Coordinates of C-alpha atoms and ligand atoms in Angstrom, one line a residue:
M788 CA -22.6 90.2 -21.2
T789 CA -19.8 91.6 -23.4
K790 CA -16.5 89.4 -23.8
L791 CA -13.7 91.4 -22.9
N792 CA -9.8 91.3 -23.6
L793 CA -7.5 89.2 -21.2
I794 CA -4.5 91.4 -20.1
G795 CA -2.5 90.2 -17.0
G796 CA -4.8 87.9 -15.9
E797 CA -7.8 90.2 -16.1
W798 CA -10.6 90.6 -18.3
V799 CA -10.6 94.0 -19.7
A800 CA -13.1 96.2 -21.4
A801 CA -12.2 98.7 -24.3
Q802 CA -14.0 101.9 -25.3
T803 CA -16.1 100.4 -27.9
E804 CA -17.8 96.8 -28.9
I805 CA -18.9 95.0 -31.8
E806 CA -21.4 92.5 -32.7
N807 CA -20.6 89.0 -33.6
R808 CA -23.4 87.6 -36.0
S809 CA -23.6 84.3 -38.1
P810 CA -22.8 84.6 -41.8
A811 CA -25.6 81.8 -42.2
N812 CA -28.2 84.0 -40.4
P813 CA -27.9 87.8 -39.6
D814 CA -30.6 87.1 -36.7
D815 CA -28.3 84.8 -35.0
L816 CA -26.1 86.9 -32.7
I817 CA -23.1 85.2 -31.1
G818 CA -22.1 88.1 -28.7
Q819 CA -21.0 91.2 -28.1
F820 CA -17.3 91.6 -28.0
T821 CA -15.1 94.4 -26.7
R822 CA -13.0 96.3 -29.5
G823 CA -9.5 97.2 -28.3
D824 CA -7.3 100.1 -29.2
A825 CA -3.4 100.9 -29.4
E826 CA -3.3 101.5 -25.6
T827 CA -4.9 98.0 -25.4
V828 CA -1.8 96.7 -26.9
N829 CA 0.5 98.8 -24.7
Q830 CA -1.0 97.2 -21.8
A831 CA -0.9 93.8 -23.2
V832 CA 2.6 93.8 -24.1
A833 CA 3.6 95.3 -20.7
A834 CA 1.8 92.6 -19.1
A835 CA 3.7 89.9 -21.3
A836 CA 6.8 91.4 -20.7
A837 CA 6.4 91.5 -17.2
A838 CA 5.4 87.8 -17.1
F839 CA 8.5 86.8 -19.6
P840 CA 11.3 86.3 -16.9
A841 CA 9.5 83.8 -14.9
W842 CA 7.7 81.7 -17.6
A843 CA 11.1 81.5 -19.6
N844 CA 12.6 79.9 -16.6
A845 CA 9.5 77.9 -15.5
S846 CA 10.0 74.3 -15.3
P847 CA 9.3 72.8 -18.9
Q848 CA 7.3 70.2 -17.1
L849 CA 5.3 73.1 -15.9
R850 CA 4.4 74.6 -19.2
A851 CA 3.6 70.8 -20.5
D852 CA 1.1 70.3 -17.6
I853 CA -0.7 73.5 -18.6
L854 CA -0.6 72.9 -22.4
D855 CA -1.8 69.5 -21.7
R856 CA -4.7 70.3 -19.5
A857 CA -5.7 73.0 -21.9
G858 CA -5.4 70.4 -24.7
N859 CA -7.8 68.1 -22.7
A860 CA -10.3 71.0 -21.8
I861 CA -10.8 71.8 -25.7
L862 CA -11.2 68.3 -26.8
A863 CA -13.6 67.8 -23.6
R864 CA -15.7 70.8 -24.9
S865 CA -15.4 70.1 -28.9
A866 CA -18.9 69.8 -29.2
E867 CA -19.8 73.1 -27.6
I868 CA -16.9 75.0 -29.1
G869 CA -17.5 73.7 -32.4
R870 CA -21.0 74.7 -32.5
I871 CA -20.0 78.4 -31.6
L872 CA -17.1 78.1 -34.3
A873 CA -19.9 76.7 -36.8
R874 CA -22.2 79.9 -36.1
E875 CA -19.5 82.5 -36.2
E876 CA -17.5 81.4 -39.1
G877 CA -20.4 79.1 -41.2
K878 CA -18.3 76.2 -41.7
T879 CA -20.3 72.9 -41.0
L880 CA -20.8 71.5 -37.5
A881 CA -18.5 68.4 -38.8
E882 CA -15.8 70.7 -39.8
A883 CA -15.9 72.9 -36.8
T884 CA -15.8 70.2 -34.5
G885 CA -12.9 68.6 -36.7
E886 CA -11.1 72.0 -36.4
T887 CA -11.8 72.1 -32.6
V888 CA -10.6 68.5 -32.0
R889 CA -7.4 69.4 -33.8
A890 CA -6.9 72.7 -31.8
G891 CA -6.9 70.4 -28.7
Q892 CA -4.6 67.7 -30.3
L893 CA -2.1 70.6 -31.0
F894 CA -2.0 71.8 -27.3
K895 CA -1.2 68.3 -26.4
F896 CA 1.6 67.7 -29.1
F897 CA 3.2 71.2 -28.0
G898 CA 2.7 70.1 -24.2
G899 CA 5.1 67.1 -25.2
E900 CA 7.2 69.1 -26.9
A901 CA 8.0 71.4 -24.1
V902 CA 10.0 68.7 -22.4
R903 CA 11.4 67.5 -25.5
L904 CA 13.4 70.8 -26.0
A905 CA 16.7 69.8 -27.2
G906 CA 20.1 71.2 -28.1
D907 CA 23.7 70.0 -29.2
A908 CA 26.9 69.4 -27.4
I909 CA 29.7 69.7 -30.1
A910 CA 33.2 68.9 -29.9
S911 CA 35.6 72.2 -29.9
I912 CA 38.2 72.4 -32.2
R913 CA 40.1 73.5 -29.3
D914 CA 41.7 71.1 -26.5
G915 CA 39.7 71.2 -23.2
V916 CA 36.8 73.5 -24.7
D917 CA 33.2 72.5 -24.9
V918 CA 30.7 73.8 -27.3
E919 CA 26.7 73.6 -26.0
V920 CA 23.9 75.0 -28.4
T921 CA 21.1 75.4 -26.5
R922 CA 17.6 77.1 -27.7
E923 CA 15.7 80.0 -25.6
P924 CA 12.4 81.8 -26.0
L925 CA 12.3 84.8 -28.1
G926 CA 10.2 87.2 -25.4
V927 CA 6.8 88.7 -26.3
V928 CA 5.4 87.2 -29.6
G929 CA 2.5 88.8 -31.3
L930 CA 0.2 86.3 -33.0
I931 CA -2.1 87.7 -35.8
T932 CA -4.8 85.3 -37.0
P933 CA -7.2 85.2 -40.0
W934 CA -11.0 84.3 -39.7
N935 CA -11.2 80.9 -41.6
F936 CA -9.8 78.6 -38.8
P937 CA -10.7 80.7 -35.8
I938 CA -9.4 78.4 -33.0
A939 CA -6.9 76.1 -35.1
I940 CA -4.7 78.8 -36.1
P941 CA -4.6 80.6 -32.9
A942 CA -3.8 76.9 -31.4
W943 CA -1.1 76.3 -33.8
K944 CA 0.7 79.4 -33.0
A945 CA -0.2 80.0 -29.2
A946 CA 0.8 76.3 -28.4
P947 CA 4.7 76.3 -29.5
A948 CA 5.2 79.9 -28.6
L949 CA 3.9 79.0 -24.8
A950 CA 5.7 75.5 -24.9
F951 CA 9.0 77.1 -25.5
G952 CA 8.8 79.8 -22.8
N953 CA 7.5 82.9 -24.9
T954 CA 4.7 85.2 -23.6
V955 CA 1.9 85.9 -26.0
V956 CA -0.4 88.7 -27.1
M957 CA -3.0 87.2 -29.4
K958 CA -4.8 89.4 -31.9
P959 CA -7.7 87.2 -33.7
A960 CA -9.7 88.1 -36.8
E961 CA -12.5 90.7 -35.8
Q962 CA -15.0 88.5 -37.8
T963 CA -14.3 85.4 -35.4
P964 CA -13.4 86.3 -31.9
A965 CA -15.6 84.1 -29.9
S966 CA -13.6 80.9 -30.6
A967 CA -10.4 82.8 -29.6
H968 CA -12.0 84.2 -26.4
I969 CA -12.9 80.7 -25.5
L970 CA -9.1 79.7 -25.9
A971 CA -8.1 82.6 -23.6
E972 CA -10.6 81.2 -20.8
I973 CA -9.5 77.8 -21.5
L974 CA -5.7 78.8 -21.0
Q975 CA -6.5 80.9 -17.9
E976 CA -8.7 77.9 -16.3
A977 CA -5.5 75.5 -17.2
G978 CA -3.4 77.5 -14.8
C979 CA -1.6 79.9 -17.3
P980 CA 0.1 82.4 -15.1
A981 CA -1.0 85.9 -15.4
G982 CA 0.2 87.9 -18.4
V983 CA 1.6 84.8 -20.0
F984 CA -1.3 84.6 -22.6
N985 CA -3.2 87.9 -23.5
L986 CA -6.0 88.3 -25.6
A987 CA -6.1 91.7 -27.6
M988 CA -9.3 91.8 -29.8
G989 CA -10.0 94.6 -32.4
P990 CA -9.1 96.0 -35.6
G991 CA -6.4 94.6 -37.5
S992 CA -5.2 98.3 -38.7
V993 CA -4.9 99.2 -35.0
I994 CA -4.2 96.2 -32.8
G995 CA -2.1 94.2 -35.4
N996 CA -0.3 97.4 -36.6
A997 CA 0.3 98.4 -32.7
L998 CA 1.9 94.8 -32.3
V999 CA 4.0 95.0 -35.4
E1000 CA 5.3 98.7 -34.2
H1001 CA 5.4 97.8 -30.4
P1002 CA 9.4 98.1 -29.4
Q1003 CA 9.1 95.2 -26.7
V1004 CA 7.2 92.6 -29.1
A1005 CA 10.2 90.5 -30.5
A1006 CA 8.5 88.5 -33.1
I1007 CA 5.4 88.1 -35.0
S1008 CA 3.6 85.4 -36.5
F1009 CA 0.9 86.1 -39.1
T1010 CA -1.6 84.3 -41.0
G1011 CA -3.7 86.4 -43.4
S1012 CA -3.7 87.9 -46.6
E1013 CA -0.9 88.8 -49.1
G1014 CA -1.4 92.4 -48.8
V1015 CA -1.7 92.9 -45.1
G1016 CA 1.3 90.4 -45.0
Q1017 CA 3.6 92.9 -47.2
R1018 CA 2.6 95.7 -44.7
I1019 CA 3.5 93.6 -41.8
A1020 CA 7.1 92.5 -43.2
E1021 CA 7.7 96.1 -43.9
G1022 CA 6.9 97.2 -40.3
C1023 CA 9.1 94.0 -38.9
A1024 CA 11.8 94.9 -41.3
R1025 CA 12.1 98.3 -39.8
H1026 CA 12.2 97.2 -36.0
R1027 CA 13.9 94.0 -37.1
K1028 CA 11.6 91.8 -35.6
K1029 CA 11.5 87.9 -36.2
L1030 CA 8.5 87.3 -38.6
Q1031 CA 6.7 84.3 -40.0
M1032 CA 4.0 84.5 -42.1
E1033 CA 1.5 82.2 -44.1
M1034 CA -0.4 83.8 -46.7
G1035 CA -2.5 82.9 -49.8
G1036 CA -2.7 80.3 -52.1
K1037 CA -3.9 79.4 -55.8
N1038 CA -3.2 75.6 -55.3
P1039 CA -3.2 73.2 -58.2
M1040 CA -4.5 69.7 -58.6
V1041 CA -3.4 67.9 -61.3
V1042 CA -6.0 65.2 -62.8
M1043 CA -4.0 62.8 -65.0
A1044 CA -5.7 60.8 -67.5
D1045 CA -4.6 57.5 -65.8
A1046 CA -6.4 58.8 -62.6
N1047 CA -8.9 56.8 -60.8
L1048 CA -11.9 59.1 -61.6
D1049 CA -13.7 58.4 -58.3
V1050 CA -11.0 59.3 -56.4
A1051 CA -10.1 62.6 -58.6
V1052 CA -13.6 63.9 -58.2
G1053 CA -13.8 63.0 -54.5
A1054 CA -10.4 64.9 -54.0
C1055 CA -11.4 67.9 -56.2
L1056 CA -15.1 68.7 -54.7
N1057 CA -13.3 68.4 -51.3
G1058 CA -10.6 70.5 -51.9
A1059 CA -12.3 73.0 -54.0
F1060 CA -15.4 73.6 -52.1
F1061 CA -15.4 72.3 -48.6
S1062 CA -15.2 75.0 -45.8
T1063 CA -16.9 77.0 -48.9
G1064 CA -13.5 77.0 -50.5
Q1065 CA -12.2 79.3 -47.8
R1066 CA -9.0 77.4 -47.0
C1067 CA -5.6 78.7 -47.7
T1068 CA -4.8 75.4 -49.2
A1069 CA -8.1 75.0 -51.3
S1070 CA -7.7 73.4 -54.8
S1071 CA -8.5 76.3 -56.7
R1072 CA -6.9 75.4 -60.3
L1073 CA -8.2 72.0 -61.5
I1074 CA -5.4 71.0 -64.1
V1075 CA -6.7 68.1 -66.2
E1076 CA -5.2 65.9 -68.9
E1077 CA -7.1 66.2 -72.0
G1078 CA -7.9 62.5 -72.4
I1079 CA -10.1 62.7 -69.2
H1080 CA -11.1 66.5 -69.4
D1081 CA -14.8 66.1 -70.5
A1082 CA -15.6 63.2 -68.6
F1083 CA -14.2 64.9 -65.5
V1084 CA -16.2 68.1 -66.0
E1085 CA -19.2 66.0 -66.5
R1086 CA -18.6 64.1 -63.2
M1087 CA -17.8 67.3 -61.3
E1088 CA -21.1 68.8 -62.4
T1089 CA -23.2 66.2 -61.3
A1090 CA -21.5 65.8 -58.0
M1091 CA -21.6 69.7 -57.5
N1092 CA -25.3 69.4 -58.0
K1093 CA -25.8 67.1 -55.0
L1094 CA -23.9 68.7 -52.5
V1095 CA -26.1 70.1 -49.9
L1096 CA -25.7 74.1 -49.2
G1097 CA -27.2 75.2 -46.1
D1098 CA -27.5 75.9 -42.5
P1099 CA -24.1 74.9 -41.0
L1100 CA -25.7 73.6 -37.8
E1101 CA -28.0 71.0 -39.9
T1102 CA -26.2 68.0 -39.9
E1103 CA -26.9 66.9 -43.7
T1104 CA -25.1 70.5 -44.6
Q1105 CA -21.9 69.9 -46.6
I1106 CA -21.2 73.6 -47.7
G1107 CA -22.2 76.5 -45.3
P1108 CA -22.3 80.0 -46.2
V1109 CA -19.5 82.3 -47.4
A1110 CA -18.0 84.1 -44.2
S1111 CA -19.3 87.7 -44.9
E1112 CA -20.9 89.8 -47.3
S1113 CA -17.6 91.4 -48.6
Q1114 CA -16.2 88.1 -49.1
L1115 CA -19.4 87.2 -51.0
R1116 CA -19.4 90.4 -53.0
G1117 CA -15.8 89.4 -54.0
N1118 CA -16.7 86.1 -55.0
L1119 CA -19.3 87.0 -57.3
G1120 CA -17.0 89.8 -58.8
Y1121 CA -14.7 86.9 -59.7
V1122 CA -17.6 84.7 -61.3
D1123 CA -18.2 87.6 -63.4
L1124 CA -14.6 88.4 -64.2
A1125 CA -14.2 84.5 -65.1
R1126 CA -17.1 85.0 -67.6
E1127 CA -15.6 88.1 -69.2
E1128 CA -12.4 86.4 -69.5
G1129 CA -13.8 83.7 -71.6
A1130 CA -14.3 80.8 -69.2
E1131 CA -17.7 78.9 -69.4
V1132 CA -19.2 79.0 -65.9
I1133 CA -21.0 76.1 -64.3
G1134 CA -22.7 77.5 -60.9
G1135 CA -21.7 80.2 -58.7
A1136 CA -25.0 82.1 -58.2
H1137 CA -25.8 84.0 -55.0
L1138 CA -28.5 82.1 -53.2
D1139 CA -31.9 83.9 -52.4
R1140 CA -32.0 83.2 -49.2
P1141 CA -31.0 85.1 -45.6
G1142 CA -27.3 84.7 -45.1
F1143 CA -24.3 84.7 -47.8
F1144 CA -24.6 81.7 -49.4
Q1145 CA -23.4 81.1 -53.1
A1146 CA -23.4 77.8 -55.2
P1147 CA -20.0 76.3 -55.8
A1148 CA -18.7 77.6 -59.1
L1149 CA -16.3 75.9 -61.8
F1150 CA -14.8 77.8 -64.5
V1151 CA -14.6 75.5 -67.6
N1152 CA -12.1 76.1 -70.3
A1153 CA -10.0 78.7 -68.2
T1154 CA -6.6 79.2 -69.0
N1155 CA -3.8 80.0 -66.5
D1156 CA -3.1 83.6 -67.6
M1157 CA -6.8 84.6 -66.9
R1158 CA -6.9 86.8 -63.7
S1159 CA -9.4 84.4 -62.2
S1160 CA -7.0 81.6 -62.5
R1161 CA -4.1 83.8 -61.0
E1162 CA -5.7 85.6 -58.0
E1163 CA -6.8 84.2 -54.9
I1164 CA -10.5 84.2 -54.6
F1165 CA -11.0 82.6 -51.2
G1166 CA -14.4 81.3 -52.1
P1167 CA -16.0 78.1 -53.7
C1168 CA -14.7 78.7 -57.0
A1169 CA -12.2 76.5 -59.2
S1170 CA -10.9 77.2 -62.7
V1171 CA -10.7 73.9 -64.8
I1172 CA -7.5 74.2 -67.1
K1173 CA -6.7 71.7 -70.0
A1174 CA -3.3 70.1 -70.0
S1175 CA -1.7 68.4 -73.0
D1176 CA 0.3 65.9 -70.9
F1177 CA 2.2 65.4 -67.6
D1178 CA 5.0 68.1 -68.5
H1179 CA 2.6 70.6 -69.2
A1180 CA 0.6 70.0 -66.1
V1181 CA 3.6 70.1 -64.0
A1182 CA 4.7 73.7 -65.8
L1183 CA 0.8 74.9 -65.4
A1184 CA 1.0 73.7 -61.7
N1185 CA 4.1 75.7 -61.1
D1186 CA 3.2 79.0 -63.2
T1187 CA 1.7 80.8 -60.1
E1188 CA 2.9 83.3 -57.5
F1189 CA 2.0 81.3 -54.9
G1190 CA 3.3 78.0 -53.5
L1191 CA 1.4 76.6 -50.6
S1192 CA -0.1 73.3 -51.7
S1193 CA -0.4 71.1 -54.8
G1194 CA -1.8 68.1 -55.8
I1195 CA -1.9 65.2 -58.2
C1196 CA -4.5 62.5 -58.7
T1197 CA -2.7 59.4 -60.8
T1198 CA -2.4 55.9 -60.5
S1199 CA 1.1 56.1 -62.2
L1200 CA 4.2 55.6 -59.7
R1201 CA 6.4 57.4 -62.0
H1202 CA 3.6 60.5 -62.2
S1203 CA 3.3 60.5 -58.4
R1204 CA 7.2 60.3 -57.6
E1205 CA 8.0 63.1 -60.2
F1206 CA 5.2 65.4 -59.3
K1207 CA 6.4 65.2 -55.5
R1208 CA 10.0 66.2 -56.9
R1209 CA 9.0 68.9 -59.3
S1210 CA 6.1 70.7 -57.4
E1211 CA 7.0 74.2 -56.1
A1212 CA 4.7 74.0 -53.2
G1213 CA 5.4 73.4 -49.5
M1214 CA 3.0 70.7 -49.3
V1215 CA 2.4 67.9 -51.9
M1216 CA -0.8 65.4 -51.8
V1217 CA -1.1 62.4 -54.1
N1218 CA -4.9 61.1 -54.7
L1219 CA -5.7 63.6 -51.6
P1220 CA -7.3 66.9 -51.7
T1221 CA -4.7 70.0 -51.4
A1222 CA -6.3 71.0 -48.2
G1223 CA -6.5 68.8 -45.1
V1224 CA -3.4 68.3 -43.1
D1225 CA -2.1 66.6 -40.1
Y1226 CA -1.4 68.4 -36.8
H1227 CA 1.9 66.9 -36.1
V1228 CA 4.2 67.8 -39.3
P1229 CA 5.4 71.2 -40.8
F1230 CA 2.9 73.4 -42.6
G1231 CA 3.7 76.1 -44.9
G1232 CA 4.7 77.0 -48.4
R1233 CA 6.9 78.7 -50.6
K1234 CA 7.1 81.9 -53.0
G1235 CA 4.2 84.4 -52.2
S1236 CA 2.3 81.8 -49.8
S1237 CA 4.8 82.1 -46.9
F1238 CA 7.8 83.8 -45.4
G1239 CA 9.9 82.8 -42.5
S1240 CA 10.5 79.1 -40.8
R1241 CA 7.5 76.3 -41.1
E1242 CA 4.6 76.2 -38.5
Q1243 CA 3.5 73.2 -36.6
G1244 CA 4.8 69.8 -35.9
R1245 CA 8.6 69.8 -34.6
Y1246 CA 9.6 72.7 -37.1
A1247 CA 8.0 75.1 -35.1
V1248 CA 10.8 75.2 -32.7
E1249 CA 12.9 77.1 -35.4
F1250 CA 10.3 80.2 -35.3
Y1251 CA 9.9 80.6 -31.5
T1252 CA 13.2 79.9 -30.2
T1253 CA 16.7 81.5 -30.8
V1254 CA 19.8 79.6 -30.5
K1255 CA 22.9 80.1 -28.2
T1256 CA 26.3 78.7 -28.9
A1257 CA 28.3 78.5 -25.2
Y1258 CA 31.9 77.9 -25.1
T1259 CA 33.4 76.5 -21.7
F1260 CA 37.0 75.9 -20.9
A1261 CA 37.3 73.7 -17.9
G1262 CA 40.4 75.7 -16.7
Ligands
NAD2159 P1 -6.3 89.5 -43.3 O1 -5.1 89.7 -44.0 O2 -7.5 90.5 -43.7 O3 -6.3 89.5 -42.0 C1 -5.4 88.6 -41.2 C2 -5.3 89.2 -39.8 O4 -4.6 90.4 -40.0 C3 -6.6 89.7 -39.0 O5 -6.4 89.4 -37.4 C4 -6.7 91.4 -39.2 O6 -7.4 91.8 -38.4 C5 -5.1 91.7 -39.1 N1 -4.8 92.8 -39.7 C6 -5.5 93.4 -41.0 N2 -4.8 94.7 -41.2 C7 -3.8 94.8 -40.4 C8 -2.7 95.5 -40.4 N3 -2.6 96.6 -41.0 N4 -1.7 95.2 -39.7 C9 -1.7 93.9 -39.0 N5 -2.7 93.2 -38.9 C10 -3.6 93.5 -39.6 O7 -6.9 88.0 -43.7 P2 -8.2 87.3 -43.5 O8 -9.1 88.1 -44.5 O9 -8.5 87.3 -42.3 O10 -8.0 85.8 -43.8 C11 -7.9 85.1 -45.2 C12 -6.4 85.1 -46.0 O11 -5.9 84.4 -44.9 C13 -6.5 84.5 -47.4 O12 -5.5 85.3 -48.1 C14 -6.0 83.1 -46.7 O13 -5.4 82.3 -47.9 C15 -5.0 83.6 -45.8 N6 -4.7 82.3 -44.9 C16 -3.5 81.7 -45.1 C17 -3.2 80.6 -44.5 C18 -2.0 79.8 -44.6 O14 -1.6 79.2 -43.6 N7 -1.3 80.1 -45.5 C19 -4.1 80.0 -43.3 C20 -5.6 80.7 -43.6 C21 -5.8 81.7 -44.0

């Protein structure tokens, strides 16, 4: 049966639909999903606008209870949801289940935040006057999400939006509608009033664009590619909408000669290749100090050869398929490019089996000015770039248009401390992969990677509320 959009508490069909098939196995049909159009957005925004006054004024306890119930339901169903997520996105069952658990934790965290929403009482400079600063919801928010974290990203946007009294129109990526659809079902079952959470599945250029252009949408939170983000930013500027964007990365992982090589190889292998490299925080530039370079490359190659690629539903699989044929073609194009640019390529071949499988690739002897070292690939490919010393490594790490995540492997307290201070990234890891973050702390970057205030943790309140300053004279 076709899965439908959720509008004003009703499941609504659009004119067309698409098939959702697994990237690991084209014969695995996950389901049929309705494909909305601009009218879907008009209806969803109207429903969200109608639901807003009551939701904004609802007791925070009501909102907290609904979010907590949704979180519990996601956690209780994490094995089942994780399996569907692994089938539609291609990440391994362990990664998909972990992502689902994180979505549940996010809902429970923001359930708590709903009742902790605080303001300020500040002394006035005038006698007899009190000043209060309170936070209020924005109204209808449009949430536009990518395919690579099909439940965690919808959760980390929807949970704070709802906690602080906004109503939502969610537009998930077309490649991965099943996880977002389950989230909509769960929120409905958890008691979300009609119109508070609406699901509008369909093409980005139609649904996403209509959300950006709609006059009743107060704010857009977007995660996706830089090119689409730029278009969204222009639309939001035209309509003076509040905007938050999380986009690409070309995240550096510095490996110092004083690093524990086991720790470094483990962190680089995970950061570069797990989730098939399809993480905005993936370690795609491995910046290695000369003294340890050759040993590092040798150990990486040995470890890469041992990685188990295969069906994401098999428990021994460590690397699943690339998420789509177009993504695979793009990755293979970058492998050719890296070779043409003069790098020595280890791995990276298209595997001769059904589905979109690619062996992890290292581009050795790469330089930081190569296109393959500067552009986000979003696949299992990492450049290895030599650094002469710590200062050179830091300069290389910061020499990028992006600034999402960075890392250093070192046993030196001085290198660790200096790197945390000098890195021009929003998140810095020491002896840990650049990817893999906690759910209760801020997430986001600088430069071309992010725009607007941070997502997640207590900082999420900045985006999903606006501040009111009230002055009272007792008379
Ligand atoms: P994408 O930009 O193609 O799509 C993202 C979303 O935008 C989808 O829902 C899509 O349908 C929608 N969209 C497409 N065209 C649109 C338009 N004209 N107007 C409005 N919406 C539109 O990105 P993707 O391929 O789904 O995801 C991969 C990208 O996401 C990578 O660049 C990756 O780095 C980035 N990403 C960033 C983070 C982060 O937090 N920084 C997290 C995950 C993914």
